């Protein structure tokens, strides 16, 4: 599935991702500044979270609870120095919790990601819109 979108369409794209993904674990692959966190915030909002959301760059993971009492996890693994650090903070417990897990910089812990996941690639286009490709793995 592929989308080309601007910031004004991000809520629609978030809704389509929720409707069309087969897995609750979604990996985000994009360069720095491509809008991974912005898109994840929109998805979390569409899932019913009313609390303020932020990037978990320093905490590595943020936990949210939706209006349906569903847990949602947002990971930013950019600051990890090794895969062992992810293992040490208990990433596997989150990933096998049957909760939504959104992971930025998943290449920092490739061997810990379950086989059943979706992957989103985001590329910045010359007109500054984004090209998003959703793959089911």
mmCIF file of N, CA and C in Angstrom:
data_model
loop_
_atom_site.group_PDB
_atom_site.id
_atom_site.type_symbol
_atom_site.label_atom_id
_atom_site.label_comp_id
_atom_site.label_asym_id
_atom_site.label_seq_id
_atom_site.Cartn_x
_atom_site.Cartn_y
_atom_site.Cartn_z
ATOM 1 N N UNK A 1 0.849 -1.164 0.000
ATOM 2 C CA UNK A 1 0.000 0.000 0.000
ATOM 3 C C UNK A 1 0.896 1.228 0.000
ATOM 4 N N UNK A 2 0.527 2.211 -0.805
ATOM 5 C CA UNK A 2 1.358 3.400 -0.954
ATOM 6 C C UNK A 2 0.498 4.657 -0.867
ATOM 7 N N UNK A 3 1.054 5.680 -0.213
ATOM 8 C CA UNK A 3 0.400 6.982 -0.075
ATOM 9 C C UNK A 3 1.398 8.083 -0.395
ATOM 10 N N UNK A 4 0.923 9.133 -1.016
ATOM 11 C CA UNK A 4 1.675 10.379 -1.121
ATOM 12 C C UNK A 4 0.823 11.403 -0.384
ATOM 13 N N UNK A 5 1.436 12.073 0.587
ATOM 14 C CA UNK A 5 0.639 12.958 1.444
ATOM 15 C C UNK A 5 1.441 14.153 1.922
ATOM 16 N N UNK A 6 0.691 15.166 2.316
ATOM 17 C CA UNK A 6 1.253 16.333 2.973
ATOM 18 C C UNK A 6 0.795 16.339 4.418
ATOM 19 N N UNK A 7 1.327 17.235 5.197
ATOM 20 C CA UNK A 7 0.997 17.314 6.619
ATOM 21 C C UNK A 7 -0.503 17.475 6.849
ATOM 22 N N UNK A 8 -1.192 18.167 5.961
ATOM 23 C CA UNK A 8 -2.626 18.380 6.116
ATOM 24 C C UNK A 8 -3.442 17.109 5.888
ATOM 25 N N UNK A 9 -2.820 16.044 5.408
ATOM 26 C CA UNK A 9 -3.513 14.775 5.156
ATOM 27 C C UNK A 9 -3.079 13.672 6.117
ATOM 28 N N UNK A 10 -2.293 14.016 7.106
ATOM 29 C CA UNK A 10 -1.679 12.990 7.951
ATOM 30 C C UNK A 10 -2.707 12.188 8.758
ATOM 31 N N UNK A 11 -3.796 12.821 9.177
ATOM 32 C CA UNK A 11 -4.815 12.081 9.931
ATOM 33 C C UNK A 11 -5.490 11.030 9.059
ATOM 34 N N UNK A 12 -5.727 11.343 7.807
ATOM 35 C CA UNK A 12 -6.312 10.371 6.878
ATOM 36 C C UNK A 12 -5.359 9.199 6.655
ATOM 37 N N UNK A 13 -4.076 9.500 6.501
ATOM 38 C CA UNK A 13 -3.084 8.454 6.306
ATOM 39 C C UNK A 13 -3.004 7.575 7.559
ATOM 40 N N UNK A 14 -3.019 8.180 8.731
ATOM 41 C CA UNK A 14 -2.982 7.422 9.988
ATOM 42 C C UNK A 14 -4.160 6.450 10.064
ATOM 43 N N UNK A 15 -5.325 6.916 9.703
ATOM 44 C CA UNK A 15 -6.518 6.064 9.720
ATOM 45 C C UNK A 15 -6.383 4.899 8.742
ATOM 46 N N UNK A 16 -5.845 5.159 7.562
ATOM 47 C CA UNK A 16 -5.655 4.100 6.567
ATOM 48 C C UNK A 16 -4.629 3.070 7.033
ATOM 49 N N UNK A 17 -3.609 3.515 7.721
ATOM 50 C CA UNK A 17 -2.607 2.580 8.246
ATOM 51 C C UNK A 17 -3.260 1.644 9.258
ATOM 52 N N UNK A 18 -4.040 2.195 10.171
ATOM 53 C CA UNK A 18 -4.714 1.367 11.183
ATOM 54 C C UNK A 18 -5.640 0.359 10.514
ATOM 55 N N UNK A 19 -6.397 0.805 9.524
ATOM 56 C CA UNK A 19 -7.356 -0.074 8.840
ATOM 57 C C UNK A 19 -6.680 -1.158 8.012
ATOM 58 N N UNK A 20 -5.499 -0.866 7.476
ATOM 59 C CA UNK A 20 -4.897 -1.765 6.498
ATOM 60 C C UNK A 20 -3.702 -2.573 6.974
ATOM 61 N N UNK A 21 -3.225 -2.323 8.172
ATOM 62 C CA UNK A 21 -2.105 -3.123 8.651
ATOM 63 C C UNK A 21 -2.608 -4.448 9.207
ATOM 64 N N UNK A 22 -1.811 -5.480 9.018
ATOM 65 C CA UNK A 22 -2.163 -6.807 9.513
ATOM 66 C C UNK A 22 -1.570 -7.069 10.898
ATOM 67 N N UNK A 23 -0.632 -6.236 11.286
ATOM 68 C CA UNK A 23 0.100 -6.485 12.527
ATOM 69 C C UNK A 23 0.100 -5.258 13.419
ATOM 70 N N UNK A 24 0.147 -5.488 14.727
ATOM 71 C CA UNK A 24 0.197 -4.384 15.680
ATOM 72 C C UNK A 24 1.610 -3.864 15.904
ATOM 73 N N UNK A 25 2.591 -4.560 15.412
ATOM 74 C CA UNK A 25 3.967 -4.085 15.497
ATOM 75 C C UNK A 25 4.304 -3.457 14.147
ATOM 76 N N UNK A 26 4.621 -2.167 14.190
ATOM 77 C CA UNK A 26 4.932 -1.449 12.959
ATOM 78 C C UNK A 26 6.292 -0.781 13.105
ATOM 79 N N UNK A 27 7.184 -1.098 12.161
ATOM 80 C CA UNK A 27 8.515 -0.515 12.119
ATOM 81 C C UNK A 27 8.497 0.680 11.171
ATOM 82 N N UNK A 28 9.225 1.718 11.524
ATOM 83 C CA UNK A 28 9.280 2.929 10.714
ATOM 84 C C UNK A 28 10.708 3.131 10.213
ATOM 85 N N UNK A 29 10.840 3.183 8.895
ATOM 86 C CA UNK A 29 12.137 3.363 8.270
ATOM 87 C C UNK A 29 12.108 4.654 7.466
ATOM 88 N N UNK A 30 12.906 5.606 7.873
ATOM 89 C CA UNK A 30 12.974 6.905 7.193
ATOM 90 C C UNK A 30 14.168 7.664 7.726
ATOM 91 N N UNK A 31 14.628 8.614 6.935
ATOM 92 C CA UNK A 31 15.738 9.443 7.385
ATOM 93 C C UNK A 31 15.288 10.374 8.507
ATOM 94 N N UNK A 32 16.244 10.900 9.221
ATOM 95 C CA UNK A 32 15.972 11.865 10.278
ATOM 96 C C UNK A 32 15.192 13.045 9.678
ATOM 97 N N UNK A 33 14.110 13.444 10.339
ATOM 98 C CA UNK A 33 13.329 14.588 9.892
ATOM 99 C C UNK A 33 12.270 14.281 8.847
ATOM 100 N N UNK A 34 12.067 12.999 8.532
ATOM 101 C CA UNK A 34 11.084 12.625 7.504
ATOM 102 C C UNK A 34 9.650 12.612 8.024
ATOM 103 N N UNK A 35 9.478 12.667 9.340
ATOM 104 C CA UNK A 35 8.130 12.712 9.894
ATOM 105 C C UNK A 35 7.656 11.445 10.562
ATOM 106 N N UNK A 36 8.569 10.595 10.991
ATOM 107 C CA UNK A 36 8.184 9.357 11.664
ATOM 108 C C UNK A 36 7.385 9.644 12.934
ATOM 109 N N UNK A 37 7.938 10.478 13.792
ATOM 110 C CA UNK A 37 7.272 10.788 15.062
ATOM 111 C C UNK A 37 5.940 11.485 14.833
ATOM 112 N N UNK A 38 5.884 12.393 13.883
ATOM 113 C CA UNK A 38 4.633 13.102 13.595
ATOM 114 C C UNK A 38 3.555 12.128 13.148
ATOM 115 N N UNK A 39 3.918 11.190 12.297
ATOM 116 C CA UNK A 39 2.960 10.186 11.835
ATOM 117 C C UNK A 39 2.534 9.270 12.980
ATOM 118 N N UNK A 40 3.472 8.846 13.789
ATOM 119 C CA UNK A 40 3.136 7.975 14.925
ATOM 120 C C UNK A 40 2.188 8.691 15.886
ATOM 121 N N UNK A 41 2.424 9.953 16.140
ATOM 122 C CA UNK A 41 1.515 10.724 17.006
ATOM 123 C C UNK A 41 0.099 10.740 16.430
ATOM 124 N N UNK A 42 -0.019 10.892 15.112
ATOM 125 C CA UNK A 42 -1.336 10.897 14.465
ATOM 126 C C UNK A 42 -2.008 9.535 14.582
ATOM 127 N N UNK A 43 -1.241 8.465 14.442
ATOM 128 C CA UNK A 43 -1.795 7.110 14.583
ATOM 129 C C UNK A 43 -2.270 6.892 16.014
ATOM 130 N N UNK A 44 -1.443 7.280 16.978
ATOM 131 C CA UNK A 44 -1.809 7.115 18.387
ATOM 132 C C UNK A 44 -3.092 7.884 18.695
ATOM 133 N N UNK A 45 -3.217 9.075 18.176
ATOM 134 C CA UNK A 45 -4.438 9.867 18.373
ATOM 135 C C UNK A 45 -5.643 9.150 17.772
ATOM 136 N N UNK A 46 -5.479 8.590 16.561
ATOM 137 C CA UNK A 46 -6.576 7.857 15.910
ATOM 138 C C UNK A 46 -6.956 6.598 16.691
ATOM 139 N N UNK A 47 -6.033 6.056 17.454
ATOM 140 C CA UNK A 47 -6.324 4.879 18.279
ATOM 141 C C UNK A 47 -7.041 5.236 19.578
ATOM 142 N N UNK A 48 -7.264 6.534 19.804
ATOM 143 C CA UNK A 48 -8.060 6.950 20.951
ATOM 144 C C UNK A 48 -7.297 7.471 22.148
ATOM 145 N N UNK A 49 -6.045 7.838 21.964
ATOM 146 C CA UNK A 49 -5.269 8.419 23.064
ATOM 147 C C UNK A 49 -5.528 9.924 23.079
ATOM 148 N N UNK A 50 -5.943 10.433 24.224
ATOM 149 C CA UNK A 50 -6.232 11.867 24.342
ATOM 150 C C UNK A 50 -5.129 12.623 25.071
ATOM 151 N N UNK A 51 -4.226 11.901 25.739
ATOM 152 C CA UNK A 51 -3.101 12.541 26.428
ATOM 153 C C UNK A 51 -2.122 13.116 25.412
ATOM 154 N N UNK A 52 -1.311 14.043 25.856
ATOM 155 C CA UNK A 52 -0.260 14.589 25.002
ATOM 156 C C UNK A 52 0.742 13.485 24.677
ATOM 157 N N UNK A 53 1.226 13.483 23.447
ATOM 158 C CA UNK A 53 2.226 12.502 23.033
ATOM 159 C C UNK A 53 3.528 13.224 22.717
ATOM 160 N N UNK A 54 4.628 12.493 22.855
ATOM 161 C CA UNK A 54 5.930 13.086 22.564
ATOM 162 C C UNK A 54 6.878 11.997 22.084
ATOM 163 N N UNK A 55 8.010 12.411 21.592
ATOM 164 C CA UNK A 55 9.014 11.464 21.141
ATOM 165 C C UNK A 55 9.712 10.835 22.348
ATOM 166 N N UNK A 56 9.904 9.516 22.313
ATOM 167 C CA UNK A 56 10.601 8.848 23.417
ATOM 168 C C UNK A 56 12.110 8.788 23.216
ATOM 169 N N UNK A 57 12.682 9.803 22.592
ATOM 170 C CA UNK A 57 14.107 9.789 22.273
ATOM 171 C C UNK A 57 14.979 9.512 23.494
ATOM 172 N N UNK A 58 14.669 10.113 24.623
ATOM 173 C CA UNK A 58 15.526 9.925 25.788
ATOM 174 C C UNK A 58 15.055 8.796 26.706
ATOM 175 N N UNK A 59 13.761 8.510 26.704
ATOM 176 C CA UNK A 59 13.244 7.436 27.551
ATOM 177 C C UNK A 59 13.234 6.092 26.825
ATOM 178 N N UNK A 60 13.439 6.077 25.529
ATOM 179 C CA UNK A 60 13.417 4.917 24.638
ATOM 180 C C UNK A 60 12.016 4.399 24.350
ATOM 181 N N UNK A 61 11.104 4.458 25.332
ATOM 182 C CA UNK A 61 9.733 4.002 25.092
ATOM 183 C C UNK A 61 8.756 4.883 25.866
ATOM 184 N N UNK A 62 7.670 5.240 25.202
ATOM 185 C CA UNK A 62 6.555 5.931 25.858
ATOM 186 C C UNK A 62 5.356 5.004 25.827
ATOM 187 N N UNK A 63 4.630 4.963 26.914
ATOM 188 C CA UNK A 63 3.425 4.132 27.022
ATOM 189 C C UNK A 63 2.205 5.035 27.083
ATOM 190 N N UNK A 64 1.198 4.674 26.312
ATOM 191 C CA UNK A 64 -0.068 5.408 26.294
ATOM 192 C C UNK A 64 -1.201 4.423 26.510
ATOM 193 N N UNK A 65 -2.330 4.938 26.975
ATOM 194 C CA UNK A 65 -3.527 4.119 27.140
ATOM 195 C C UNK A 65 -4.647 4.812 26.378
ATOM 196 N N UNK A 66 -5.306 4.045 25.507
ATOM 197 C CA UNK A 66 -6.378 4.602 24.678
ATOM 198 C C UNK A 66 -7.668 4.736 25.484
ATOM 199 N N UNK A 67 -8.647 5.382 24.886
ATOM 200 C CA UNK A 67 -9.950 5.533 25.543
ATOM 201 C C UNK A 67 -10.640 4.182 25.718
ATOM 202 N N UNK A 68 -10.190 3.163 24.989
ATOM 203 C CA UNK A 68 -10.714 1.797 25.150
ATOM 204 C C UNK A 68 -9.842 0.970 26.096
ATOM 205 N N UNK A 69 -8.976 1.657 26.847
ATOM 206 C CA UNK A 69 -8.081 1.040 27.830
ATOM 207 C C UNK A 69 -7.071 0.083 27.183
ATOM 208 N N UNK A 70 -6.674 0.394 25.974
ATOM 209 C CA UNK A 70 -5.701 -0.392 25.237
ATOM 210 C C UNK A 70 -4.323 0.253 25.363
ATOM 211 N N UNK A 71 -3.297 -0.540 25.682
ATOM 212 C CA UNK A 71 -1.945 -0.004 25.799
ATOM 213 C C UNK A 71 -1.312 0.137 24.424
ATOM 214 N N UNK A 72 -0.558 1.214 24.271
ATOM 215 C CA UNK A 72 0.126 1.522 23.017
ATOM 216 C C UNK A 72 1.548 1.941 23.392
ATOM 217 N N UNK A 73 2.537 1.393 22.686
ATOM 218 C CA UNK A 73 3.936 1.698 22.969
ATOM 219 C C UNK A 73 4.596 2.350 21.758
ATOM 220 N N UNK A 74 5.353 3.394 22.016
ATOM 221 C CA UNK A 74 6.103 4.119 20.985
ATOM 222 C C UNK A 74 7.571 4.065 21.372
ATOM 223 N N UNK A 75 8.372 3.423 20.536
ATOM 224 C CA UNK A 75 9.805 3.257 20.788
ATOM 225 C C UNK A 75 10.610 4.156 19.860
ATOM 226 N N UNK A 76 11.685 4.710 20.374
ATOM 227 C CA UNK A 76 12.687 5.396 19.573
ATOM 228 C C UNK A 76 14.023 4.802 19.989
ATOM 229 N N UNK A 77 14.561 3.938 19.140
ATOM 230 C CA UNK A 77 15.775 3.202 19.488
ATOM 231 C C UNK A 77 17.050 3.889 19.017
ATOM 232 N N UNK A 78 16.941 5.105 18.555
ATOM 233 C CA UNK A 78 18.078 5.823 17.976
ATOM 234 C C UNK A 78 19.299 5.864 18.905
ATOM 235 N N UNK A 79 19.074 6.031 20.182
ATOM 236 C CA UNK A 79 20.176 6.207 21.130
ATOM 237 C C UNK A 79 20.793 4.894 21.615
ATOM 238 N N UNK A 80 20.252 3.753 21.186
ATOM 239 C CA UNK A 80 20.834 2.483 21.618
ATOM 240 C C UNK A 80 22.234 2.308 21.043
ATOM 241 N N UNK A 81 23.133 1.800 21.865
ATOM 242 C CA UNK A 81 24.490 1.501 21.410
ATOM 243 C C UNK A 81 24.646 0.054 20.999
ATOM 244 N N UNK A 82 23.725 -0.790 21.488
ATOM 245 C CA UNK A 82 23.779 -2.207 21.139
ATOM 246 C C UNK A 82 22.389 -2.815 21.280
ATOM 247 N N UNK A 83 22.207 -3.922 20.614
ATOM 248 C CA UNK A 83 20.936 -4.651 20.704
ATOM 249 C C UNK A 83 20.708 -5.140 22.137
ATOM 250 N N UNK A 84 21.777 -5.420 22.830
ATOM 251 C CA UNK A 84 21.672 -5.891 24.210
ATOM 252 C C UNK A 84 20.996 -4.861 25.114
ATOM 253 N N UNK A 85 21.197 -3.584 24.844
ATOM 254 C CA UNK A 85 20.530 -2.534 25.624
ATOM 255 C C UNK A 85 19.007 -2.642 25.487
ATOM 256 N N UNK A 86 18.527 -2.948 24.298
ATOM 257 C CA UNK A 86 17.081 -3.118 24.092
ATOM 258 C C UNK A 86 16.585 -4.335 24.865
ATOM 259 N N UNK A 87 17.359 -5.385 24.823
ATOM 260 C CA UNK A 87 17.010 -6.591 25.568
ATOM 261 C C UNK A 87 16.979 -6.292 27.065
ATOM 262 N N UNK A 88 17.957 -5.518 27.539
ATOM 263 C CA UNK A 88 18.057 -5.196 28.971
ATOM 264 C C UNK A 88 16.878 -4.363 29.464
ATOM 265 N N UNK A 89 16.330 -3.462 28.640
ATOM 266 C CA UNK A 89 15.189 -2.675 29.118
ATOM 267 C C UNK A 89 13.863 -3.408 28.927
ATOM 268 N N UNK A 90 13.917 -4.641 28.427
ATOM 269 C CA UNK A 90 12.718 -5.468 28.366
ATOM 270 C C UNK A 90 11.874 -5.300 27.120
ATOM 271 N N UNK A 91 12.492 -4.974 25.995
ATOM 272 C CA UNK A 91 11.725 -4.729 24.777
ATOM 273 C C UNK A 91 10.862 -5.932 24.378
ATOM 274 N N UNK A 92 11.351 -7.122 24.640
ATOM 275 C CA UNK A 92 10.586 -8.316 24.251
ATOM 276 C C UNK A 92 9.239 -8.395 24.963
ATOM 277 N N UNK A 93 9.182 -7.971 26.220
ATOM 278 C CA UNK A 93 7.905 -7.979 26.943
ATOM 279 C C UNK A 93 6.886 -7.082 26.255
ATOM 280 N N UNK A 94 7.328 -5.934 25.782
ATOM 281 C CA UNK A 94 6.441 -5.023 25.063
ATOM 282 C C UNK A 94 6.004 -5.639 23.733
ATOM 283 N N UNK A 95 6.963 -6.192 22.990
ATOM 284 C CA UNK A 95 6.688 -6.685 21.645
ATOM 285 C C UNK A 95 5.775 -7.905 21.626
ATOM 286 N N UNK A 96 5.753 -8.665 22.703
ATOM 287 C CA UNK A 96 4.901 -9.858 22.759
ATOM 288 C C UNK A 96 3.693 -9.644 23.670
ATOM 289 N N UNK A 97 3.318 -8.385 23.883
ATOM 290 C CA UNK A 97 2.194 -8.052 24.768
ATOM 291 C C UNK A 97 0.858 -7.986 24.030
ATOM 292 N N UNK A 98 0.852 -8.144 22.727
ATOM 293 C CA UNK A 98 -0.336 -8.003 21.882
ATOM 294 C C UNK A 98 -0.886 -6.577 21.922
ATOM 295 N N UNK A 99 -0.017 -5.631 22.187
ATOM 296 C CA UNK A 99 -0.369 -4.209 22.164
ATOM 297 C C UNK A 99 0.228 -3.595 20.901
ATOM 298 N N UNK A 100 -0.286 -2.429 20.537
ATOM 299 C CA UNK A 100 0.306 -1.697 19.424
ATOM 300 C C UNK A 100 1.717 -1.279 19.810
ATOM 301 N N UNK A 101 2.685 -1.512 18.926
ATOM 302 C CA UNK A 101 4.072 -1.111 19.139
ATOM 303 C C UNK A 101 4.555 -0.407 17.875
ATOM 304 N N UNK A 102 4.946 0.845 18.021
ATOM 305 C CA UNK A 102 5.460 1.645 16.917
ATOM 306 C C UNK A 102 6.939 1.891 17.180
ATOM 307 N N UNK A 103 7.796 1.466 16.245
ATOM 308 C CA UNK A 103 9.233 1.460 16.511
ATOM 309 C C UNK A 103 9.995 2.292 15.486
ATOM 310 N N UNK A 104 10.614 3.365 15.975
ATOM 311 C CA UNK A 104 11.519 4.160 15.156
ATOM 312 C C UNK A 104 12.928 3.601 15.323
ATOM 313 N N UNK A 105 13.706 3.588 14.267
ATOM 314 C CA UNK A 105 15.072 3.090 14.223
ATOM 315 C C UNK A 105 15.149 1.609 14.616
ATOM 316 N N UNK A 106 14.306 0.755 14.034
ATOM 317 C CA UNK A 106 14.311 -0.673 14.392
ATOM 318 C C UNK A 106 15.601 -1.396 14.021
ATOM 319 N N UNK A 107 16.382 -0.815 13.116
ATOM 320 C CA UNK A 107 17.640 -1.451 12.723
ATOM 321 C C UNK A 107 18.630 -1.526 13.881
ATOM 322 N N UNK A 108 18.358 -0.848 14.983
ATOM 323 C CA UNK A 108 19.218 -0.902 16.166
ATOM 324 C C UNK A 108 19.016 -2.194 16.970
ATOM 325 N N UNK A 109 17.904 -2.911 16.703
ATOM 326 C CA UNK A 109 17.625 -4.172 17.418
ATOM 327 C C UNK A 109 16.972 -5.183 16.480
ATOM 328 N N UNK A 110 17.581 -5.473 15.342
ATOM 329 C CA UNK A 110 16.931 -6.299 14.320
ATOM 330 C C UNK A 110 16.605 -7.728 14.751
ATOM 331 N N UNK A 111 17.410 -8.299 15.607
ATOM 332 C CA UNK A 111 17.187 -9.689 16.002
ATOM 333 C C UNK A 111 16.107 -9.852 17.062
ATOM 334 N N UNK A 112 15.615 -8.744 17.601
ATOM 335 C CA UNK A 112 14.581 -8.816 18.634
ATOM 336 C C UNK A 112 13.176 -8.554 18.082
ATOM 337 N N UNK A 113 13.077 -8.146 16.839
ATOM 338 C CA UNK A 113 11.786 -7.830 16.227
ATOM 339 C C UNK A 113 11.097 -9.130 15.816
ATOM 340 N N UNK A 114 9.837 -9.339 16.234
ATOM 341 C CA UNK A 114 9.109 -10.538 15.820
ATOM 342 C C UNK A 114 8.935 -10.597 14.296
ATOM 343 N N UNK A 115 8.829 -11.810 13.773
ATOM 344 C CA UNK A 115 8.649 -12.001 12.333
ATOM 345 C C UNK A 115 7.391 -11.312 11.813
ATOM 346 N N UNK A 116 6.318 -11.394 12.567
ATOM 347 C CA UNK A 116 5.043 -10.821 12.133
ATOM 348 C C UNK A 116 4.976 -9.352 12.508
ATOM 349 N N UNK A 117 5.293 -8.522 11.535
ATOM 350 C CA UNK A 117 5.244 -7.078 11.749
ATOM 351 C C UNK A 117 4.964 -6.400 10.414
ATOM 352 N N UNK A 118 4.639 -5.153 10.492
ATOM 353 C CA UNK A 118 4.482 -4.332 9.292
ATOM 354 C C UNK A 118 5.631 -3.332 9.276
ATOM 355 N N UNK A 119 5.919 -2.832 8.092
ATOM 356 C CA UNK A 119 7.010 -1.868 7.965
ATOM 357 C C UNK A 119 6.545 -0.703 7.110
ATOM 358 N N UNK A 120 6.847 0.485 7.581
ATOM 359 C CA UNK A 120 6.517 1.701 6.849
ATOM 360 C C UNK A 120 7.812 2.386 6.447
ATOM 361 N N UNK A 121 7.942 2.639 5.155
ATOM 362 C CA UNK A 121 9.057 3.420 4.623
ATOM 363 C C UNK A 121 8.503 4.786 4.246
ATOM 364 N N UNK A 122 9.194 5.835 4.671
ATOM 365 C CA UNK A 122 8.793 7.202 4.336
ATOM 366 C C UNK A 122 9.959 7.877 3.629
ATOM 367 N N UNK A 123 9.660 8.474 2.485
ATOM 368 C CA UNK A 123 10.657 9.247 1.751
ATOM 369 C C UNK A 123 10.132 10.650 1.526
ATOM 370 N N UNK A 124 11.026 11.627 1.638
ATOM 371 C CA UNK A 124 10.665 13.020 1.384
ATOM 372 C C UNK A 124 10.769 13.269 -0.122
ATOM 373 N N UNK A 125 9.698 13.801 -0.693
ATOM 374 C CA UNK A 125 9.666 14.114 -2.119
ATOM 375 C C UNK A 125 10.181 15.534 -2.363
ATOM 376 N N UNK A 126 10.567 15.855 -3.589
ATOM 377 C CA UNK A 126 11.073 17.208 -3.890
ATOM 378 C C UNK A 126 10.099 18.331 -3.509
ATOM 379 N N UNK A 127 8.785 18.064 -3.584
ATOM 380 C CA UNK A 127 7.797 19.093 -3.215
ATOM 381 C C UNK A 127 7.522 19.111 -1.712
ATOM 382 N N UNK A 128 8.315 18.340 -0.937
ATOM 383 C CA UNK A 128 8.241 18.206 0.520
ATOM 384 C C UNK A 128 7.059 17.380 1.004
ATOM 385 N N UNK A 129 6.246 16.835 0.093
ATOM 386 C CA UNK A 129 5.262 15.832 0.482
ATOM 387 C C UNK A 129 6.032 14.569 0.849
ATOM 388 N N UNK A 130 5.321 13.592 1.370
ATOM 389 C CA UNK A 130 5.946 12.339 1.760
ATOM 390 C C UNK A 130 5.371 11.197 0.917
ATOM 391 N N UNK A 131 6.244 10.248 0.601
ATOM 392 C CA UNK A 131 5.827 9.014 -0.046
ATOM 393 C C UNK A 131 5.956 7.925 1.013
ATOM 394 N N UNK A 132 4.868 7.253 1.297
ATOM 395 C CA UNK A 132 4.831 6.227 2.334
ATOM 396 C C UNK A 132 4.465 4.903 1.692
ATOM 397 N N UNK A 133 5.209 3.868 2.029
ATOM 398 C CA UNK A 133 4.910 2.517 1.571
ATOM 399 C C UNK A 133 4.737 1.652 2.806
ATOM 400 N N UNK A 134 3.583 0.980 2.896
ATOM 401 C CA UNK A 134 3.270 0.066 3.994
ATOM 402 C C UNK A 134 3.439 -1.361 3.483
ATOM 403 N N UNK A 135 4.320 -2.105 4.139
ATOM 404 C CA UNK A 135 4.568 -3.509 3.765
ATOM 405 C C UNK A 135 4.176 -4.401 4.939
ATOM 406 N N UNK A 136 3.549 -5.520 4.628
ATOM 407 C CA UNK A 136 3.197 -6.513 5.647
ATOM 408 C C UNK A 136 4.229 -7.629 5.571
ATOM 409 N N UNK A 137 4.913 -7.922 6.663
ATOM 410 C CA UNK A 137 5.910 -8.986 6.663
ATOM 411 C C UNK A 137 5.460 -10.152 7.509
#
